[in-house]
Coordinates of C-alpha atoms in Angstrom, one line a residue:
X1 CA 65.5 83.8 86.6
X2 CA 68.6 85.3 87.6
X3 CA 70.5 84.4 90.3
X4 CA 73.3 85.4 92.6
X5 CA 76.8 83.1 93.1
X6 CA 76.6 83.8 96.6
X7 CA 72.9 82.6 96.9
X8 CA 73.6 79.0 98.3
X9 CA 70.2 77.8 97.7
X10 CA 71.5 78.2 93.6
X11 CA 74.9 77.8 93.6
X12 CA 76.2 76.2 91.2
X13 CA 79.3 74.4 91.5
X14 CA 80.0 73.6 88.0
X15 CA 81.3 76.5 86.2
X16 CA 79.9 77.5 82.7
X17 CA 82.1 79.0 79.9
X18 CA 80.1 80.8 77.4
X19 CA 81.2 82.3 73.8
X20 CA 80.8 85.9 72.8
X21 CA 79.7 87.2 69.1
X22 CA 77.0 88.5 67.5
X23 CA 74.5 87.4 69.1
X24 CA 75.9 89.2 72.5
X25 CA 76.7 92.4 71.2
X26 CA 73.4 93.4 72.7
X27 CA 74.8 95.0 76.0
X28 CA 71.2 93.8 77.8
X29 CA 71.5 90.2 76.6
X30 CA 75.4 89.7 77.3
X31 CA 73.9 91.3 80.8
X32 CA 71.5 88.1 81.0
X33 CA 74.0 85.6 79.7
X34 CA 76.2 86.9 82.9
X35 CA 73.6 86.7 85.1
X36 CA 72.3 83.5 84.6
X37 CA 75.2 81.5 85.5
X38 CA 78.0 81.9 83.1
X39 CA 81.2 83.2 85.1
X40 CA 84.0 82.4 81.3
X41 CA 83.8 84.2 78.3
X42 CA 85.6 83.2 75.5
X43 CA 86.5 84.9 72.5
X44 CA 87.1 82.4 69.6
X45 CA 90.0 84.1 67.6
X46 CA 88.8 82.2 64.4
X47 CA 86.3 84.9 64.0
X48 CA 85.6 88.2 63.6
X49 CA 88.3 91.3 63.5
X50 CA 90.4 92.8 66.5
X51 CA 88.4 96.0 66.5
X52 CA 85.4 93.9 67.3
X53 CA 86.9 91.5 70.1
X54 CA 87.9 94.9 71.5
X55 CA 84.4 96.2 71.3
X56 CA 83.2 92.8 73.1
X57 CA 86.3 93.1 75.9
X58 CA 84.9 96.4 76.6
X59 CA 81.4 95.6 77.1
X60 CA 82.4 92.2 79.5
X61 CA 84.3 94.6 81.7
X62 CA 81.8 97.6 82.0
X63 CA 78.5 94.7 82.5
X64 CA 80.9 92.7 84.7
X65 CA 81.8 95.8 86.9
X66 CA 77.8 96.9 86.7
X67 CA 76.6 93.6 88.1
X68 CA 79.8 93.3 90.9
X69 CA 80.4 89.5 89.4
X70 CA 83.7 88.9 88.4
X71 CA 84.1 87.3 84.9
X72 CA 87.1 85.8 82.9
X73 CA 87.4 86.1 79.4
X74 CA 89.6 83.6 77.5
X75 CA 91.3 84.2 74.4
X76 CA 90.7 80.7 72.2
X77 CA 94.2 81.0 69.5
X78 CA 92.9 79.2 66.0
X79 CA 96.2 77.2 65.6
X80 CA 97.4 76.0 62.3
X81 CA 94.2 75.1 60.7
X82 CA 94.4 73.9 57.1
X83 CA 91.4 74.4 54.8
X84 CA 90.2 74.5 51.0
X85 CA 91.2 77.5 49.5
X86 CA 88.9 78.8 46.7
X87 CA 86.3 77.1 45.5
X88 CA 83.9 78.7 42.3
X89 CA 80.8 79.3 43.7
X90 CA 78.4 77.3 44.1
X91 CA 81.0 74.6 44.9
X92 CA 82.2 71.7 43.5
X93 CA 80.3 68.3 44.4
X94 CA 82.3 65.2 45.3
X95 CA 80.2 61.7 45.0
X96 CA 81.9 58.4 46.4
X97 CA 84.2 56.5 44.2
X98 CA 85.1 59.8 42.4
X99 CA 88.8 60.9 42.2
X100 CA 90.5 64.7 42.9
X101 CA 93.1 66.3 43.8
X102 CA 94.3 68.9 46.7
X103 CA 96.8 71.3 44.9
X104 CA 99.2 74.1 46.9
X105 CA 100.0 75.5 43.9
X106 CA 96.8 76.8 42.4
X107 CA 94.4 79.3 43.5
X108 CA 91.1 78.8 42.6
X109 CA 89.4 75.6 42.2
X110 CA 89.2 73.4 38.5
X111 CA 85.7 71.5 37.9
X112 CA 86.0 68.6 35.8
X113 CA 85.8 65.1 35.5
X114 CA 88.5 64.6 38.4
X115 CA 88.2 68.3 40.1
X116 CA 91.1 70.0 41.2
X117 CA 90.7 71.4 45.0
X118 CA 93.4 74.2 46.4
X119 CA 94.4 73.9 49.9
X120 CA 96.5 76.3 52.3
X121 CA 98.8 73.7 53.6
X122 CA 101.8 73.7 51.3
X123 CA 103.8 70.2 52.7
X124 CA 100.1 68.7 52.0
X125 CA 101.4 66.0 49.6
X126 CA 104.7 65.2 51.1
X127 CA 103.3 64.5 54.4
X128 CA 100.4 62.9 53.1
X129 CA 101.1 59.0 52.3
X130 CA 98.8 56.9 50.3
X131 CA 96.3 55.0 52.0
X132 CA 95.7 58.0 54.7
X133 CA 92.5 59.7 55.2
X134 CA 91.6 63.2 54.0
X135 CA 88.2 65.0 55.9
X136 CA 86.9 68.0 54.4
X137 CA 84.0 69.9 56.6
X138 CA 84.5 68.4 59.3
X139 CA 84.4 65.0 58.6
X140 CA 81.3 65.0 56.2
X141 CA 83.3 64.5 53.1
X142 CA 85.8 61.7 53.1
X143 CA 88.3 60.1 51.2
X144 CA 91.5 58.1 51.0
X145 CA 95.1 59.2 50.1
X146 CA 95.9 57.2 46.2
X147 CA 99.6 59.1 46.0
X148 CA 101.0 62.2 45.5
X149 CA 103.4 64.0 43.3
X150 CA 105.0 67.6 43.6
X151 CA 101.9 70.2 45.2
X152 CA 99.4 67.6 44.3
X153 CA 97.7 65.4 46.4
X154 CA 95.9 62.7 44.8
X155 CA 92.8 61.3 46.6
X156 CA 89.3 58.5 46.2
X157 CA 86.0 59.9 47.5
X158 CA 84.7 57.5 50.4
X159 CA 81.5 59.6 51.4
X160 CA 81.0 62.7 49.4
X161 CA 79.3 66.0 49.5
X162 CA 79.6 69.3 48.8
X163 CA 82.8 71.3 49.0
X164 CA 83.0 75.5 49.2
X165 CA 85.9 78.0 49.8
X166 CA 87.0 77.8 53.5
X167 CA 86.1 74.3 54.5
X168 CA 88.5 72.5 57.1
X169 CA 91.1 69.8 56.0
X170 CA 91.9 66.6 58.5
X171 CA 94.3 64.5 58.4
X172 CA 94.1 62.4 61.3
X173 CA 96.8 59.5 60.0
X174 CA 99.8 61.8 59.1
X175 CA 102.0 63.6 60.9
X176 CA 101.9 67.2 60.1
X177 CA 104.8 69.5 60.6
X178 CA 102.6 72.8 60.5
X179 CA 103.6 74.9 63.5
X180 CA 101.4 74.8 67.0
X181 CA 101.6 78.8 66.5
X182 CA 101.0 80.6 63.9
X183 CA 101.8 84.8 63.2
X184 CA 98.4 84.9 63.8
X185 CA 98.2 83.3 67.2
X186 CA 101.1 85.8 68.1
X187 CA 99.4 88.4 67.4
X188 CA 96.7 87.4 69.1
X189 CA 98.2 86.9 72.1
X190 CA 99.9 90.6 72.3
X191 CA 96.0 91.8 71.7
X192 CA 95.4 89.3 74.6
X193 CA 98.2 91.1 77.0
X194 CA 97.0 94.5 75.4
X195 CA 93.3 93.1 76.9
X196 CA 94.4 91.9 79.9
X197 CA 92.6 88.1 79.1
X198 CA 92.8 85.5 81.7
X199 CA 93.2 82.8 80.1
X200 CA 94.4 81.6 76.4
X201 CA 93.5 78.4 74.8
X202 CA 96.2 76.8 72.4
X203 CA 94.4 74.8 69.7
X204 CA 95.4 71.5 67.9
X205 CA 98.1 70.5 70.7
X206 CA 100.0 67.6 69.7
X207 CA 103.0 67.3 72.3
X208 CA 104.0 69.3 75.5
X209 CA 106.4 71.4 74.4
X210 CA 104.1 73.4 72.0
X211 CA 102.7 74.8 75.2
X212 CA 105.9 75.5 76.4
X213 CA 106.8 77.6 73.9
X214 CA 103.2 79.2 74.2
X215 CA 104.5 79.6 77.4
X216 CA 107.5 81.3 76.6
X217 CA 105.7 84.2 74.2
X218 CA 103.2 84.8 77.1
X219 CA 105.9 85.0 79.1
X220 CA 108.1 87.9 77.0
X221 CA 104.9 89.7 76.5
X222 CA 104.1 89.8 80.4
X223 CA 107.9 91.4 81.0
X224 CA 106.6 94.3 79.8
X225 CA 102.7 94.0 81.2
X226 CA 100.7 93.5 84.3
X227 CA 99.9 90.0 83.8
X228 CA 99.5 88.3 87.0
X229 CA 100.7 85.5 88.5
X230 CA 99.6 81.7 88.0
X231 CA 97.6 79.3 89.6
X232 CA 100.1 77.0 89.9
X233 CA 102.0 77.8 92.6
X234 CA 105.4 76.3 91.5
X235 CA 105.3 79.0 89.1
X236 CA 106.6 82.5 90.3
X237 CA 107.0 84.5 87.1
X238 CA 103.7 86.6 85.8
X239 CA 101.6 85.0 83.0
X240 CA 98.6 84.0 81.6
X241 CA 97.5 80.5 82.6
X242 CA 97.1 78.0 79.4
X243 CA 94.4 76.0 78.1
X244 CA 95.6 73.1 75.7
X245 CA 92.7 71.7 73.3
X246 CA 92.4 67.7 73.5
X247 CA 91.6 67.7 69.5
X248 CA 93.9 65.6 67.8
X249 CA 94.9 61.5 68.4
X250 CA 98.7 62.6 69.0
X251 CA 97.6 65.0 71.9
X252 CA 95.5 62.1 73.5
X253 CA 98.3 59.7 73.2
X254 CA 101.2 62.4 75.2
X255 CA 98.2 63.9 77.5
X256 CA 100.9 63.6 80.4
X257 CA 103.3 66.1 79.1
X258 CA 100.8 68.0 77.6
X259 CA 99.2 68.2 81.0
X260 CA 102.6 68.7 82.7
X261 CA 102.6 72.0 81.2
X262 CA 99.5 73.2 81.2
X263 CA 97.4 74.9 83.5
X264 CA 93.9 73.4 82.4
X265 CA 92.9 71.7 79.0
X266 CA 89.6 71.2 77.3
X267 CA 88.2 68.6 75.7
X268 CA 87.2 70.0 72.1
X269 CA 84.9 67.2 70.7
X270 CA 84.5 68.4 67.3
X271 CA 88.2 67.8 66.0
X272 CA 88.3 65.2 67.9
X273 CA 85.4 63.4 66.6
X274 CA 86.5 63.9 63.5
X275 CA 90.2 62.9 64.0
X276 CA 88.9 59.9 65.7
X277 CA 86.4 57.5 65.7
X278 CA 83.3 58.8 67.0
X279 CA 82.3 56.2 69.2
X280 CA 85.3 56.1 71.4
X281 CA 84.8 59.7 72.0
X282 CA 83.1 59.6 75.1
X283 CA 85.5 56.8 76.6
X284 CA 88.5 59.2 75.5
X285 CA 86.0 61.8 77.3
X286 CA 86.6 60.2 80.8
X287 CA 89.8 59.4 80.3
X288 CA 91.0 63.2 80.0
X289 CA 88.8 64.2 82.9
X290 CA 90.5 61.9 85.2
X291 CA 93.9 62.7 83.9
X292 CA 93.2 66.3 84.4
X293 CA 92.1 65.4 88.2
X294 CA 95.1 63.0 88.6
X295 CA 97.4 66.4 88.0
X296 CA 95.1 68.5 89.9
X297 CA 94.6 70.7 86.7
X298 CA 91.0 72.0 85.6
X299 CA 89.0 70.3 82.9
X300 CA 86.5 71.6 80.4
X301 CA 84.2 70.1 78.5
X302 CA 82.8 71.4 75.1
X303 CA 81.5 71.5 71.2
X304 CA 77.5 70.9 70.5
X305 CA 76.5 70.5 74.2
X306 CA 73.2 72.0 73.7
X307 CA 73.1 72.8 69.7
X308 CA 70.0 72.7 69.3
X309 CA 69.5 75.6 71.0
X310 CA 71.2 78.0 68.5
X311 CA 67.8 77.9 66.6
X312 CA 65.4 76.6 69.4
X313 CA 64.1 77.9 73.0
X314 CA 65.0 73.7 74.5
X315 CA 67.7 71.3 74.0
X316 CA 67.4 67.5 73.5
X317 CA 66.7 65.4 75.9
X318 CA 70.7 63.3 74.8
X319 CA 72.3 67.1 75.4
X320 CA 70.9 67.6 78.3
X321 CA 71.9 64.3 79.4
X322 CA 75.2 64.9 77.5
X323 CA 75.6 68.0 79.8
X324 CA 74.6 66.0 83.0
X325 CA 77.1 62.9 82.2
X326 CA 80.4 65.5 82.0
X327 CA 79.4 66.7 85.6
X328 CA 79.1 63.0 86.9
X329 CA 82.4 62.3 85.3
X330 CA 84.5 65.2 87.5
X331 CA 84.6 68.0 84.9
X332 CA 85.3 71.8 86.2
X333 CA 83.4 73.4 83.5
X334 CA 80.9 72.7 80.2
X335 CA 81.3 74.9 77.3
X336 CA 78.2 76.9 74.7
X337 CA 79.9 77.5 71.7
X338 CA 77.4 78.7 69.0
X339 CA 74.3 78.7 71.5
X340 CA 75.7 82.1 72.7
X341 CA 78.2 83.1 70.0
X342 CA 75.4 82.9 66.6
X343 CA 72.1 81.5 68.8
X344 CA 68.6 82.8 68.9
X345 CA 68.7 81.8 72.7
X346 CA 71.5 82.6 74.3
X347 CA 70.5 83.5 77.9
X348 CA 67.8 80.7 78.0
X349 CA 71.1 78.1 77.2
X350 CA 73.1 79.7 79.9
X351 CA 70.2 79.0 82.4
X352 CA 69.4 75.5 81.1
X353 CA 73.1 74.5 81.7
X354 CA 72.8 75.9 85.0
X355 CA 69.7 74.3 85.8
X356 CA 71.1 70.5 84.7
X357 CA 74.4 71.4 87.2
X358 CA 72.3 72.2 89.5
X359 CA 70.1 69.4 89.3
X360 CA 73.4 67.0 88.6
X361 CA 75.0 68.2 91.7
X362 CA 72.3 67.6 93.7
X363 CA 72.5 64.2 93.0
X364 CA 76.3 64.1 93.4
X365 CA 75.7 65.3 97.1
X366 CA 73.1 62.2 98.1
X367 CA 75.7 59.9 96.8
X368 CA 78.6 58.4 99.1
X369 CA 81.5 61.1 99.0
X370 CA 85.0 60.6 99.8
X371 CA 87.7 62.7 99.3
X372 CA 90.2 62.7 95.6
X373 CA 93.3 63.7 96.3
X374 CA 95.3 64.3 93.1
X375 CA 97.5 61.5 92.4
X376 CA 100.1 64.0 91.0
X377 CA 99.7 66.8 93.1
X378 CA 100.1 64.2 96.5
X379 CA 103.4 62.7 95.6
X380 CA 104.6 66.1 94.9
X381 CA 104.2 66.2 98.8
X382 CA 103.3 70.3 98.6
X383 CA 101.9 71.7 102.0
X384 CA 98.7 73.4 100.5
X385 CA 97.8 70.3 98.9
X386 CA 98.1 68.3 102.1
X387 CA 95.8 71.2 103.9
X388 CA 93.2 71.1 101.3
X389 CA 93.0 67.2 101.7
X390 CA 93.0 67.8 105.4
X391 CA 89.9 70.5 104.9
X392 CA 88.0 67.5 103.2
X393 CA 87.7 65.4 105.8
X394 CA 86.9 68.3 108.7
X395 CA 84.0 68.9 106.1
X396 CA 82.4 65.5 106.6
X397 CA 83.1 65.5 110.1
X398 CA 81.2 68.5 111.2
X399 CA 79.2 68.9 108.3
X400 CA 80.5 72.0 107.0
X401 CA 78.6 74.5 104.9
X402 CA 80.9 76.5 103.4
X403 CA 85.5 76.4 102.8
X404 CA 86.8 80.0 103.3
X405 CA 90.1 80.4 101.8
X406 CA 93.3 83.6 101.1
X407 CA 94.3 82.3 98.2
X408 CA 96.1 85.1 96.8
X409 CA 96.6 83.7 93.0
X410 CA 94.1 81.3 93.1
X411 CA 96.9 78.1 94.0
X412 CA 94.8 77.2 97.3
X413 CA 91.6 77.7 95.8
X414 CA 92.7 75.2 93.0
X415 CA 94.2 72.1 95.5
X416 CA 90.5 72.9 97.3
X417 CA 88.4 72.8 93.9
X418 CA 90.4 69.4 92.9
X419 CA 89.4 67.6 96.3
X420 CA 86.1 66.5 95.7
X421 CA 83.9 69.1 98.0
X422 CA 80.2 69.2 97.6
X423 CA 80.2 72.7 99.1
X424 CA 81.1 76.0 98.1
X425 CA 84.6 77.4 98.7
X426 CA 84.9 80.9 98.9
X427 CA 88.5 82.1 97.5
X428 CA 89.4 85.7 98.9
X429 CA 92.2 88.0 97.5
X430 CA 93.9 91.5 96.8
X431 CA 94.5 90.4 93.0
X432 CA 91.4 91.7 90.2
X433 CA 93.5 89.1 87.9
X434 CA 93.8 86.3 90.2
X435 CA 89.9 87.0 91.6
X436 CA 88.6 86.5 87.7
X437 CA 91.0 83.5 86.7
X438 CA 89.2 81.8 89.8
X439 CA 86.2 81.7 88.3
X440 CA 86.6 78.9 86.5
X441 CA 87.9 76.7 89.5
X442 CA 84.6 74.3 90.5
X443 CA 82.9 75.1 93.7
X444 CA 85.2 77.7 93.8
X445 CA 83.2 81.8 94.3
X446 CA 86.4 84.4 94.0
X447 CA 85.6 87.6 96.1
X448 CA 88.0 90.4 95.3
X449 CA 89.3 92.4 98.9
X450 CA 90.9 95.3 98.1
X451 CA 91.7 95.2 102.3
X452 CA 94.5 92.8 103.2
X453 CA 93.6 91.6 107.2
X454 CA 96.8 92.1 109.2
X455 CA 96.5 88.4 111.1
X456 CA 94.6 85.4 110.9
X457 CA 91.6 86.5 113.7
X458 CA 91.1 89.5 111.5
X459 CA 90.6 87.2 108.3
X460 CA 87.9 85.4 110.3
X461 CA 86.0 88.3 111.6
X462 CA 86.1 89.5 108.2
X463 CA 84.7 86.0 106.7
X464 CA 82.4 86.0 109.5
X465 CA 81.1 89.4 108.4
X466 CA 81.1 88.7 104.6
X467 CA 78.9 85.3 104.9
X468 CA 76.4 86.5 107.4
X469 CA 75.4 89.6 105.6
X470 CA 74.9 87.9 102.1
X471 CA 72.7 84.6 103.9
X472 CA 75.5 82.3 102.5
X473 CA 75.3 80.5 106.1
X474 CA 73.2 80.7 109.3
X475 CA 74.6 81.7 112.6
X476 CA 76.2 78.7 114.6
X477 CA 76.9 76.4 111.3
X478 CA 80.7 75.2 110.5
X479 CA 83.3 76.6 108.1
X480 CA 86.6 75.5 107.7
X481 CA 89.1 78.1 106.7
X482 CA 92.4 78.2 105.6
X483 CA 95.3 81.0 105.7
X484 CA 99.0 81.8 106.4
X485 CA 100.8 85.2 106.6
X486 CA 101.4 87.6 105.3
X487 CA 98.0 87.8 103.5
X488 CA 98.6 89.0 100.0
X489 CA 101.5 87.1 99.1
X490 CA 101.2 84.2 97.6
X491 CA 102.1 80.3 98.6
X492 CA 101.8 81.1 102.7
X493 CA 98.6 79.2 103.2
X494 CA 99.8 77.2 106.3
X495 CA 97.0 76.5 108.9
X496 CA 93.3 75.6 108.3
X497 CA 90.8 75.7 111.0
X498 CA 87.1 75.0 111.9
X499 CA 84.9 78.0 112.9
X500 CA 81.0 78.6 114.0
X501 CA 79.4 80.9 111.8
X502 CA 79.1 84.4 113.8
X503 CA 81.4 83.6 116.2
X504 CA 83.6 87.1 115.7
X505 CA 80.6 88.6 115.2
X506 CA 79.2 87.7 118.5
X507 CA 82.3 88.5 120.2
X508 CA 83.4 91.3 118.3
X509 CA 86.5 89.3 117.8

C-alpha cells in the first residue's frame, strides 16, 4: 500500500534510490514507484537520448508536485567506459584456450581461426602488459594479456563465451589513462544544470582529484545557474553535491581522498565485482560504509539488489537478505537499478525494499544504541557537529520521538543523519533545492517552508503546529530541536533544545 513519510508508524529511515526508464514512463506507475517509498530518482546517462531524460525530468517534477513529496533526481555520468566495437552479427564465439586479438585500428570484427575483436579504447595495447587480465561482458568472458604490438592487443581465452557489438572491456590490472570525464559527461552535466538535478554521480573514480575537477565544471556551470548550495557546510559557493562510484580497485585503495572530495559515494558492485574478486566484495562492502560514516558523508548501496524482480512479482530470499545486511552495516540508501528502469514490477520492488528497511530497522531499534560520531567530522571540531552529537544523547535520555531541525542547505540535517538516531529527523527550510537533496540523508524527512520564523519560539510553535496536525507525535511526548538565527541562512544552527509536544500549542506560544 502506499504510504506517507510523515506516517511514523511507516517511516522508513533508510532511503531508497530508484532508476527511471521505460518501464516508468507510465505517469500512473512512476506515481506508485513514488509513493511507495522511493524519495531518489536516478537517470543513468548510459541510456536513452536527452529528449527522453527531459521527458522523464518533466514527469518526476509534475507527479512529485501532485503528491506534495519532495523527490531528487540524480544524474549518473557513464565515464570513460571502454567496450567491443563492432561485432558481425550473430557474434563471434571465444572458447578457452583460444587466442584473439583487440584491435583500435579496425572497425568491424574478423572471424577466423584467431578472431580479431575492435575496441574503442585506442592506448588499449600500450597500457595493457602481458600477463594482465582482459573481461569482456562483464566479467563472463575472460582472458589473459600474451603481448602487444602497435593497435593490437594480443590475448589467451581463460573462460569463454559469446562476444557482440557493445560489450564492456575490463582491465582491472593496468592502469588506464582514459580521462574520468568524457565530452559526453560534459554535456551531460550542462543538461543536468539546464534540469536543475540534485545530485551527479561520477563513474569509474580512481583518485580524488577527478572529482575535483567534476567539481570544478559543476562549479563554472552553476556561475551562470540557480544551483544551490551544498550540504557540506565548509563549502559556500553554489553546486551540485557529487556522488563518486566505488567501482574500480584503484578507487578502493585512495577511498580517503576520494571521500575528501566528495559529497557521498556509492558502492557500484557490478564493476567492482568484476574488477575484483568476487568474494571479497562484501568485506570491501563494509569497509566503504564505515569510511563513508567515519567522514560523515552518505553511503549508497547498489547493482542486483533485488534482480530477480525485473521479470518476477518476489525477490530471493539471499536479496532480500542482501538488502537487510547493507542496512545492518550503516548504509544511507539501497539502490533498484533495472527492477524499476526495464522491470515488469517496478512498484512492487520499491515496496519490498521498503518493507525489508522497515523490518531491518525495527530490529536496529531493539538492539543496544549508542551514539557514532564521525571520526572526521569530530576532530574537525565544527559547532553543528558537536550539537548534533549533543542531540543524541538528549534522545536516549527522555526518549525522544522525533529531532526537528532549520537546516537551511541540508548541513545540519546531515551531522544529525550521520549520528546514529533511530528516530526520524525532520529537516525544515526556505530552499526547493536544498529540501529535495535532503532526501537522501537517512532518517532525515525534508519539509519545504516557504515562511522563514523571525526567532526561535516562533520555529517551535511552528514545529509544534506541523507535527501535531500530521499524527507524527502525540501531545506531551519529547522532541529535541535545533536552530540559530537568522533562519534561512545557512551554517547558524547554534542552540538545540528539548520540547513537549503541544506545548506552544497549548499556550499559544
Amino acid at each position: 500500500m502506499p504510504y506517507s513519510d510523515l506516517d511514523p508508524s511507516k517511516f522508513s529511515l533508510s532511503k531508497i534510490v530508484a532508476t527511471i526508464g521505460p518501464a516508468t514512463d507510465v505517469e500512473e506507475t512512476l506515481r506508485r514507484v513514488i509513493e511507495n517509498g522511493a524519495s531518489v530518482l536516478r537517470v543513468n546517462f548510459s541510456h536513452g537520448s536527452f529528449e527522453e531524460h527531459a521527458e522523464r525530468v518533466r514527469t518526476v517534477r509534475r507527479v512529485s508536485d501532485a503528491l506534495g513529496k519532495p523527490v531528487a533526481i540524480l544524474g549518473d555520468l557513464c565515464g570513460p567506459k571502454i567496450r567491443v566495437g563492432l561485432v558481425k552479427a550473430p557474434g563471434i564465439q571465444l572458447t578457452a584456450g583460444q587466442d584473439f586479438s583487440l584491435r583500435t585500428d579496425i572497425d568491424e570484427s574478423k572471424d577466423g581461426e584467431t578472431p580479431e575483436l575492435p575496441c574503442t579504447y585506442e592506448p588499449l595495447a600500450a597500457e595493457v602488459h602481458e600477463g594482465h587480465r582482459v573481461l569482456i561482458n562483464d566479467g563472463a568472458i575472460r582472458a589473459l594479456a600474451t603481448g602487444s604490438d602497435g593497435s593490437t592487443l594480443r590475448c589467451r581465452v581463460v573462460v569463454g563465451g559469446l562476444v557482440t557489438t557493445g560489450k564492456g572491456v575490463n582491465l582491472p590490472d593496468s592502469d588506464i589513462s582514459a580521462p574520468a570525464i568524457t565530452e559526453h559527461d560534459r554535456a551531460c552535466v550542462r543538461f543536468g544544470i539546464d534540469h536543475k538535478f540534485d545530485y551527479f554521480a561520477l563513474s569509474f573514480v580512481r583518485r580524488g582529484e577527478e572529482v575535483r575537477e567534476l567539481r570544478s565544471i559543476i562549479e563554472g556551470h552553476c556561475a551562470e545557474a540557480d544551483c544551490g548550495g551544498s550540504l557540506d557546510a565548509t563549502r559556500t559557493d553554489p553546486t551540485i553535491p557529487i556522488i563518486s562510484k566505488i567501482e574500480k580497485p584503484q578507487a578502493v585503495e585512495r577511498i580517503d581522498e576520494i571521500l575528501e572530495e566528495s559529497d557521498a559515494i556509492m558502492v557500484a558492485r557490478g564493476d567492482l565485482g568484476v574488477e575484483m574478486d568476487l568474494a571479497r566484495v562484501p568485506i570491501i562492502q563494509k569497509i566503504l560504509i564505515q569510511r563513508a560514516h567515519d567522514y560523515g558523508k552518505p553511503c549508497i548501496v547498489a547493482t542486483q539488489m533485488l534482480e530477480t524482480m525485473i521479470e518476477k512479482p518476489f525477490p530471493t530470499r539471499a536479496e532480500s537478505s542482501d538488502v537487510a545486511g547493507a542496512i545492518f552495516d550503516g548504509t544511507d540508501a539501497v539502490m533498484l537499478s533495472g527492477e524499476t528502469a526495464i522491470g515488469k514490477y517496478a512498484p512492487l520492488a520499491v515496496q519490498m525494499m521498503r518493507r525489508i528497511a522497515l523490518a531491518t530497522e525495527e530490529r536496529l531499534r531493539e538492539l543496544p544504541q549508542s551514539s557514532r560520531p564521525s571520526e572526521v567530522v569530530r576532530e574537525s571540531r565544527y559547532r553543528t557537529a558537536a550539537l548534533a552529537h549533543g542531540a543524541w544523547h538528549m534522545v536516549q535520555d527522555v526518549d525522544a520521538k522525533l529531532v526537528c531541525v532549520w537546516s537551511q542547505h541540508g548541513g545540519s540535517a546531515r551531522y544529525l543523519s550521520r549520528i546514529g538516531l533511530r528516530v526520524p529527523i525532520i529537516a525544515f527550510s526556505s530552499s526547493e533545492a536544498a529540501v529535495r537533496r535532503m532526501t537522501l540523508l537517512y532518517g532525515v524527512t525534508p519539509v519545504l517552508m516557504r515562511t522563514l520564523p523571525e526567532h526561535r519560539s516562533e520555529f517551535a510553535k511552528m514545529v509544534d503546529e506541523f507535527v501535531l496536525t500530521r499524527g507524527m507525535a502525540e501531545v506531551g511526548g519529547m522532541m529535541v530541536l535545533l536552530a540559530g538565527k537568522p533562519f534561512g541562512v545557512p551554517g547558524v544552527v547554534n542552540t538545540v533544545s528539548i520540547r513537549r509536544v503541544g506545548e506552544f500549542a497549548a499556550t499559544g506560544g
